Amino acid sequence: MSSEPGEPPNPLSHRVPDLGALELLLAVARHGSLGAAAREVGITQPAASSRIRSMERQLGVALLDRSPRGSRLTDAGALVTDWARRIVEAAEAFDAGAQALRGRRDSRLRVAASMTIAEYLLPGWLIALRAERPDTAVSLQAGNSAAVAERLFAGEADVGFVEGLAVPDGLDGVVVAHDRLALVAAPSHPWARRRRPLDPAELAATPLVLRERGSGTRQVLDAALSAHGGLAQPLLELASTTAVKAAAVSGAGPAVLSELAITEELASRRLVAIPVEGVLLRRDLRAVWPAGHRPTGPARDLLSLTRG
């Protein structure tokens, strides 16, 4: 019955029995027994009897004639059962469609990541993900932190990873790892032989081999040296960690790089770490996604692996 004018609407969900009750009624129609129907749907017979009585009160009609020989549908019960069958069939079609949507979502994962994470952390995480989801096709787009945010806003990635100082506006995120930046130079550079640490002003005044603006590394370095005159004009400005590292190894000039990226070069003495005092070159590495849309499916599983 519809509501009277001026009365609040009575939602359909309050007037129509829930899906579980309708499935129980169909089971009673098949078995002719409330006990057998209860076993089929996985509840006790008293609970099944209570559910049928509740449905009868909700609809205002008797649905079953109960006797020691079993339960028989009333005429109204037979009619309601026919309607219930159509509702349950529609619900099954709805569920099949939802499963197909989840399957399509779970068949691929698009990841956008800033360079250091893409090169030194994500390969291990993605190998672990493949062990859990061998049928999920993964694509990885590497760029600086600003490019990662742009891809997320454009719907071109399901989850992103950035290295900047904070979560970009419009995104939510969580810290998944920590990193330190190190000043390095080739062994032939004069700094490789100095005995005392550089001070921040000297570092700020020296042209360096740097990542481009918009990268997480550049953001951290800009912030760390802003109180010391800011960065000098770069000696070289390159678009990848690998390129910056190669330039430093070749002797082009000192560079600031993630410690994750230079383990082998330091061990082999192709690069030398130059101590710097009075400046903090630490950063958080974050997983990010559009605000209010926490990752689901393979993206959620990848996120759990990064924090494991």
C-alpha positions as a printed NumPy array, in Angstrom:
array([[  0.   ,   0.   ,   0.   ],
       [  1.311,   3.436,  -0.915],
       [  1.788,   6.108,   1.718],
       [ -0.851,   8.781,   2.283],
       [ -0.001,  12.305,   1.054],
       [  2.27 ,  14.02 ,   3.533],
       [  3.399,  10.721,   5.118],
       [  7.011,   9.546,   4.751],
       [  7.396,   6.918,   1.99 ],
       [  7.35 ,   3.258,   3.003],
       [ 10.352,   1.742,   1.208],
       [  9.813,  -1.324,  -0.954],
       [ 12.371,  -3.203,   1.151],
       [  9.972,  -2.894,   4.13 ],
       [  7.038,  -4.342,   2.173],
       [  8.711,  -7.164,   0.242],
       [ 10.18 , -10.252,   1.984],
       [ 13.964, -10.549,   1.851],
       [ 15.679, -12.88 ,  -0.574],
       [ 16.496, -15.479,   2.089],
       [ 12.832, -15.804,   3.056],
       [ 11.802, -16.225,  -0.579],
       [ 14.468, -18.918,  -1.123],
       [ 13.14 , -20.735,   1.96 ],
       [  9.575, -20.621,   0.6  ],
       [ 10.731, -22.098,  -2.71 ],
       [ 12.538, -24.89 ,  -0.833],
       [  9.325, -25.696,   1.088],
       [  7.438, -25.881,  -2.227],
       [ 10.038, -28.326,  -3.609],
       [ 10.214, -30.619,  -0.565],
       [  6.746, -30.308,   0.97 ],
       [  8.524, -30.205,   4.33 ],
       [  9.649, -27.282,   6.432],
       [ 12.391, -29.418,   8.031],
       [ 13.85 , -30.477,   4.669],
       [ 13.662, -26.89 ,   3.413],
       [ 15.491, -25.678,   6.535],
       [ 18.283, -28.208,   5.955],
       [ 18.637, -27.109,   2.313],
       [ 19.113, -23.437,   3.186],
       [ 21.303, -24.192,   6.213],
       [ 19.138, -23.067,   9.152],
       [ 17.299, -24.853,  11.975],
       [ 13.643, -25.885,  11.64 ],
       [ 12.504, -23.477,  14.399],
       [ 14.317, -20.639,  12.604],
       [ 12.666, -21.635,   9.321],
       [  9.228, -21.736,  10.951],
       [  9.837, -18.299,  12.488],
       [ 10.915, -16.876,   9.135],
       [  7.799, -18.191,   7.374],
       [  5.518, -16.77 ,  10.097],
       [  7.278, -13.412,   9.827],
       [  6.748, -13.427,   6.058],
       [  3.062, -14.273,   6.523],
       [  2.645, -11.319,   8.902],
       [  4.48 ,  -9.025,   6.486],
       [  2.269, -10.031,   3.534],
       [ -0.951, -10.396,   5.539],
       [ -1.78 , -13.866,   4.141],
       [ -1.207, -17.483,   5.179],
       [  1.374, -19.199,   2.99 ],
       [  1.465, -22.743,   4.424],
       [ -0.949, -25.289,   5.806],
       [  1.037, -27.169,   8.437],
       [  0.212, -30.725,   9.481],
       [  2.018, -33.765,  10.914],
       [  2.393, -35.02 ,   7.335],
       [  4.272, -31.902,   6.224],
       [  3.679, -28.372,   4.948],
       [  1.473, -27.594,   1.971],
       [  1.212, -24.301,   0.146],
       [ -2.062, -22.446,   0.461],
       [ -3.575, -20.962,  -2.707],
       [ -2.04 , -17.609,  -1.723],
       [  1.215, -19.406,  -0.931],
       [  1.316, -20.966,  -4.402],
       [  0.818, -17.55 ,  -6.   ],
       [  3.494, -15.932,  -3.807],
       [  5.842, -18.835,  -4.623],
       [  5.422, -18.18 ,  -8.342],
       [  6.33 , -14.504,  -7.795],
       [  9.215, -15.513,  -5.525],
       [ 10.652, -17.777,  -8.229],
       [ 10.84 , -14.877, -10.653],
       [ 12.477, -12.636,  -8.036],
       [ 15.072, -15.291,  -7.163],
       [ 15.804, -15.896, -10.865],
       [ 16.326, -12.148, -11.336],
       [ 18.622, -12.099,  -8.287],
       [ 20.633, -15.   ,  -9.731],
       [ 21.022, -13.076, -12.997],
       [ 22.088, -10.   , -10.999],
       [ 24.673, -12.068,  -9.1  ],
       [ 26.029, -13.596, -12.32 ],
       [ 26.403, -10.12 , -13.798],
       [ 28.161,  -8.836, -10.679],
       [ 30.557, -11.81 , -10.798],
       [ 31.297, -11.037, -14.445],
       [ 32.068,  -7.416, -13.524],
       [ 34.39 ,  -8.55 , -10.728],
       [ 36.064, -10.989, -13.084],
       [ 36.659,  -8.249, -15.641],
       [ 38.021,  -5.949, -12.932],
       [ 40.253,  -8.678, -11.536],
       [ 41.63 ,  -9.677, -14.944],
       [ 43.902,  -6.631, -15.095],
       [ 45.797,  -4.249, -12.852],
       [ 47.141,  -0.877, -14.001],
       [ 49.913,   0.495, -11.807],
       [ 51.55 ,   3.92 , -12.065],
       [ 54.736,   4.456, -10.072],
       [ 57.491,   6.986,  -9.688],
       [ 60.884,   5.892, -10.973],
       [ 62.659,   4.667,  -7.861],
       [ 59.703,   2.576,  -6.708],
       [ 59.085,   1.245, -10.223],
       [ 62.702,   0.177, -10.652],
       [ 63.674,  -1.08 ,  -7.198],
       [ 60.582,  -2.095,  -5.209],
       [ 57.692,  -2.906,  -7.523],
       [ 59.313,  -5.865,  -9.317],
       [ 59.423,  -7.838,  -6.064],
       [ 55.88 ,  -6.853,  -5.112],
       [ 54.538,  -7.808,  -8.546],
       [ 56.265, -11.199,  -8.464],
       [ 54.566, -11.876,  -5.123],
       [ 51.223, -10.71 ,  -6.547],
       [ 51.564, -13.05 ,  -9.529],
       [ 51.93 , -15.986,  -7.147],
       [ 48.566, -15.042,  -5.622],
       [ 46.823, -13.919,  -8.837],
       [ 48.424, -15.731, -11.796],
       [ 45.552, -14.772, -14.132],
       [ 45.778, -11.022, -13.544],
       [ 47.546,  -9.105, -16.307],
       [ 49.608,  -6.243, -14.876],
       [ 50.733,  -3.115, -16.703],
       [ 53.186,  -0.669, -15.139],
       [ 53.591,   2.969, -16.16 ],
       [ 56.677,   4.664, -14.724],
       [ 57.037,   8.44 , -14.426],
       [ 57.626,  11.096, -11.843],
       [ 55.286,  11.617,  -8.898],
       [ 53.344,  14.373, -10.683],
       [ 52.739,  12.079, -13.671],
       [ 51.489,   9.32 , -11.346],
       [ 48.89 ,  11.685,  -9.878],
       [ 47.78 ,  12.754, -13.376],
       [ 47.25 ,   9.14 , -14.447],
       [ 45.161,   8.414, -11.365],
       [ 42.996,  11.497, -11.928],
       [ 42.516,  10.488, -15.584],
       [ 41.41 ,   6.964, -14.634],
       [ 44.437,   5.454, -16.384],
       [ 45.722,   3.619, -13.289],
       [ 44.103,   1.603, -10.5  ],
       [ 46.751,   2.414,  -7.89 ],
       [ 49.868,   4.579,  -7.8  ],
       [ 53.115,   4.888,  -5.87 ],
       [ 54.875,   8.192,  -5.213],
       [ 57.995,   9.449,  -3.442],
       [ 57.163,  13.067,  -2.624],
       [ 56.856,  14.844,   0.688],
       [ 53.089,  14.411,   1.016],
       [ 50.038,  12.888,  -0.629],
       [ 49.134,  15.002,  -3.694],
       [ 45.894,  16.985,  -3.457],
       [ 42.859,  14.935,  -4.447],
       [ 44.452,  11.616,  -3.535],
       [ 44.393,   9.392,  -0.464],
       [ 47.39 ,   7.311,   0.457],
       [ 49.32 ,   5.233,   2.931],
       [ 53.043,   4.938,   3.667],
       [ 54.395,   1.606,   2.417],
       [ 58.168,   2.103,   2.849],
       [ 60.852,   4.612,   3.807],
       [ 63.84 ,   5.848,   1.849],
       [ 66.892,   8.054,   2.282],
       [ 68.587,  10.188,  -0.321],
       [ 72.362,  10.171,  -0.562],
       [ 74.814,  12.565,  -2.134],
       [ 77.177,  10.56 ,  -4.341],
       [ 80.021,  11.223,  -6.77 ],
       [ 82.511,   9.263,  -8.854],
       [ 85.76 ,   8.338,  -7.005],
       [ 87.616,  10.849,  -9.178],
       [ 85.569,  13.791,  -7.877],
       [ 87.312,  16.01 ,  -5.271],
       [ 84.452,  15.471,  -2.816],
       [ 85.212,  11.736,  -2.742],
       [ 88.455,  12.53 ,  -0.883],
       [ 87.251,  15.144,   1.565],
       [ 87.422,  14.329,   5.263],
       [ 84.656,  16.495,   6.653],
       [ 80.947,  16.487,   5.749],
       [ 79.488,  19.11 ,   3.443],
       [ 77.305,  21.73 ,   5.017],
       [ 73.881,  22.494,   3.476],
       [ 74.915,  25.872,   2.054],
       [ 77.827,  24.329,   0.15 ],
       [ 75.571,  21.593,  -1.221],
       [ 72.912,  24.132,  -2.247],
       [ 75.452,  26.285,  -4.076],
       [ 76.933,  23.421,  -6.116],
       [ 75.488,  22.496,  -9.537],
       [ 74.321,  18.867,  -9.323],
       [ 73.073,  16.147, -11.631],
       [ 69.375,  16.12 , -10.721],
       [ 66.027,  14.594, -11.523],
       [ 63.485,  16.841, -13.212],
       [ 60.984,  19.055, -11.399],
       [ 57.912,  17.046, -10.375],
       [ 59.948,  14.056,  -9.25 ],
       [ 59.782,  12.971,  -5.609],
       [ 63.568,  13.182,  -5.291],
       [ 63.592,  16.783,  -6.515],
       [ 60.738,  17.748,  -4.181],
       [ 62.578,  16.43 ,  -1.119],
       [ 65.86 ,  18.088,  -2.103],
       [ 64.18 ,  21.416,  -2.904],
       [ 62.456,  21.415,   0.497],
       [ 65.575,  20.379,   2.403],
       [ 67.699,  23.18 ,   0.913],
       [ 65.095,  25.942,   0.702],
       [ 66.361,  27.489,   3.945],
       [ 69.946,  27.471,   2.626],
       [ 69.513,  29.508,  -0.528],
       [ 67.802,  26.842,  -2.623],
       [ 69.313,  24.62 ,  -5.278],
       [ 71.828,  26.02 ,  -7.735],
       [ 71.096,  25.743, -11.441],
       [ 71.426,  22.005, -12.204],
       [ 74.5  ,  20.732, -13.97 ],
       [ 72.249,  18.22 , -15.74 ],
       [ 68.514,  17.638, -15.352],
       [ 67.497,  14.086, -16.284],
       [ 64.182,  12.232, -16.377],
       [ 65.111,   8.926, -14.726],
       [ 67.03 ,   7.599, -11.766],
       [ 69.045,   5.34 , -14.068],
       [ 70.141,   8.297, -16.196],
       [ 71.182,  10.356, -13.15 ],
       [ 73.15 ,   7.408, -11.783],
       [ 74.917,   6.797, -15.107],
       [ 75.909,  10.455, -15.339],
       [ 77.333,  10.404, -11.814],
       [ 79.266,   7.173, -12.469],
       [ 80.736,   8.7  , -15.637],
       [ 82.119,  11.607, -13.607],
       [ 79.747,  14.275, -14.938],
       [ 79.204,  15.583, -11.409],
       [ 77.79 ,  14.776,  -7.988],
       [ 74.185,  13.624,  -7.739],
       [ 71.52 ,  12.993,  -5.135],
       [ 69.954,   9.537,  -5.446],
       [ 67.852,   7.098,  -3.449],
       [ 69.888,   4.672,  -1.37 ],
       [ 67.75 ,   1.939,  -2.965],
       [ 69.279,   2.782,  -6.343],
       [ 72.974,   2.844,  -5.482],
       [ 73.652,  -0.267,  -3.395],
       [ 75.7  ,  -2.   ,  -6.098],
       [ 77.555,   1.151,  -7.161],
       [ 78.627,   1.911,  -3.595],
       [ 79.727,  -1.678,  -3.002],
       [ 81.823,  -1.697,  -6.182],
       [ 83.195,   1.824,  -5.52 ],
       [ 81.864,   3.136,  -8.808],
       [ 80.225,   5.783,  -6.627],
       [ 81.246,   7.206,  -3.271],
       [ 78.755,   8.506,  -0.686],
       [ 79.525,  12.067,   0.438],
       [ 78.36 ,  12.848,   3.985],
       [ 76.218,  15.948,   4.455],
       [ 75.403,  17.422,   7.855],
       [ 72.562,  19.668,   8.931],
       [ 70.013,  18.554,   6.359],
       [ 67.4  ,  15.776,   6.441],
       [ 67.183,  13.759,   3.225],
       [ 64.625,  11.179,   4.316],
       [ 61.291,  10.532,   2.632],
       [ 58.237,   8.311,   2.843],
       [ 57.166,   6.144,  -0.08 ],
       [ 53.397,   5.998,  -0.488],
       [ 50.695,   4.079,  -2.266],
       [ 48.053,   6.533,  -3.524],
       [ 44.6  ,   6.42 ,  -5.11 ],
       [ 41.787,   8.9  ,  -5.876],
       [ 40.275,  10.273,  -2.676],
       [ 37.344,   8.222,  -1.434],
       [ 38.04 ,   5.258,  -3.733],
       [ 40.17 ,   2.807,  -1.767],
       [ 41.684,   0.084,  -3.983],
       [ 39.751,  -3.145,  -4.527],
       [ 40.533,  -6.487,  -6.164],
       [ 44.121,  -6.924,  -7.403],
       [ 45.037,  -3.344,  -6.419],
       [ 43.98 ,  -4.058,  -2.833],
       [ 46.005,  -7.297,  -2.848],
       [ 49.081,  -5.489,  -4.168],
       [ 48.704,  -2.885,  -1.436],
       [ 48.601,  -5.599,   1.241],
       [ 51.807,  -7.134,  -0.182],
       [ 53.683,  -3.827,  -0.013],
       [ 52.887,  -3.564,   3.682],
       [ 53.633,  -7.188,   4.496]])
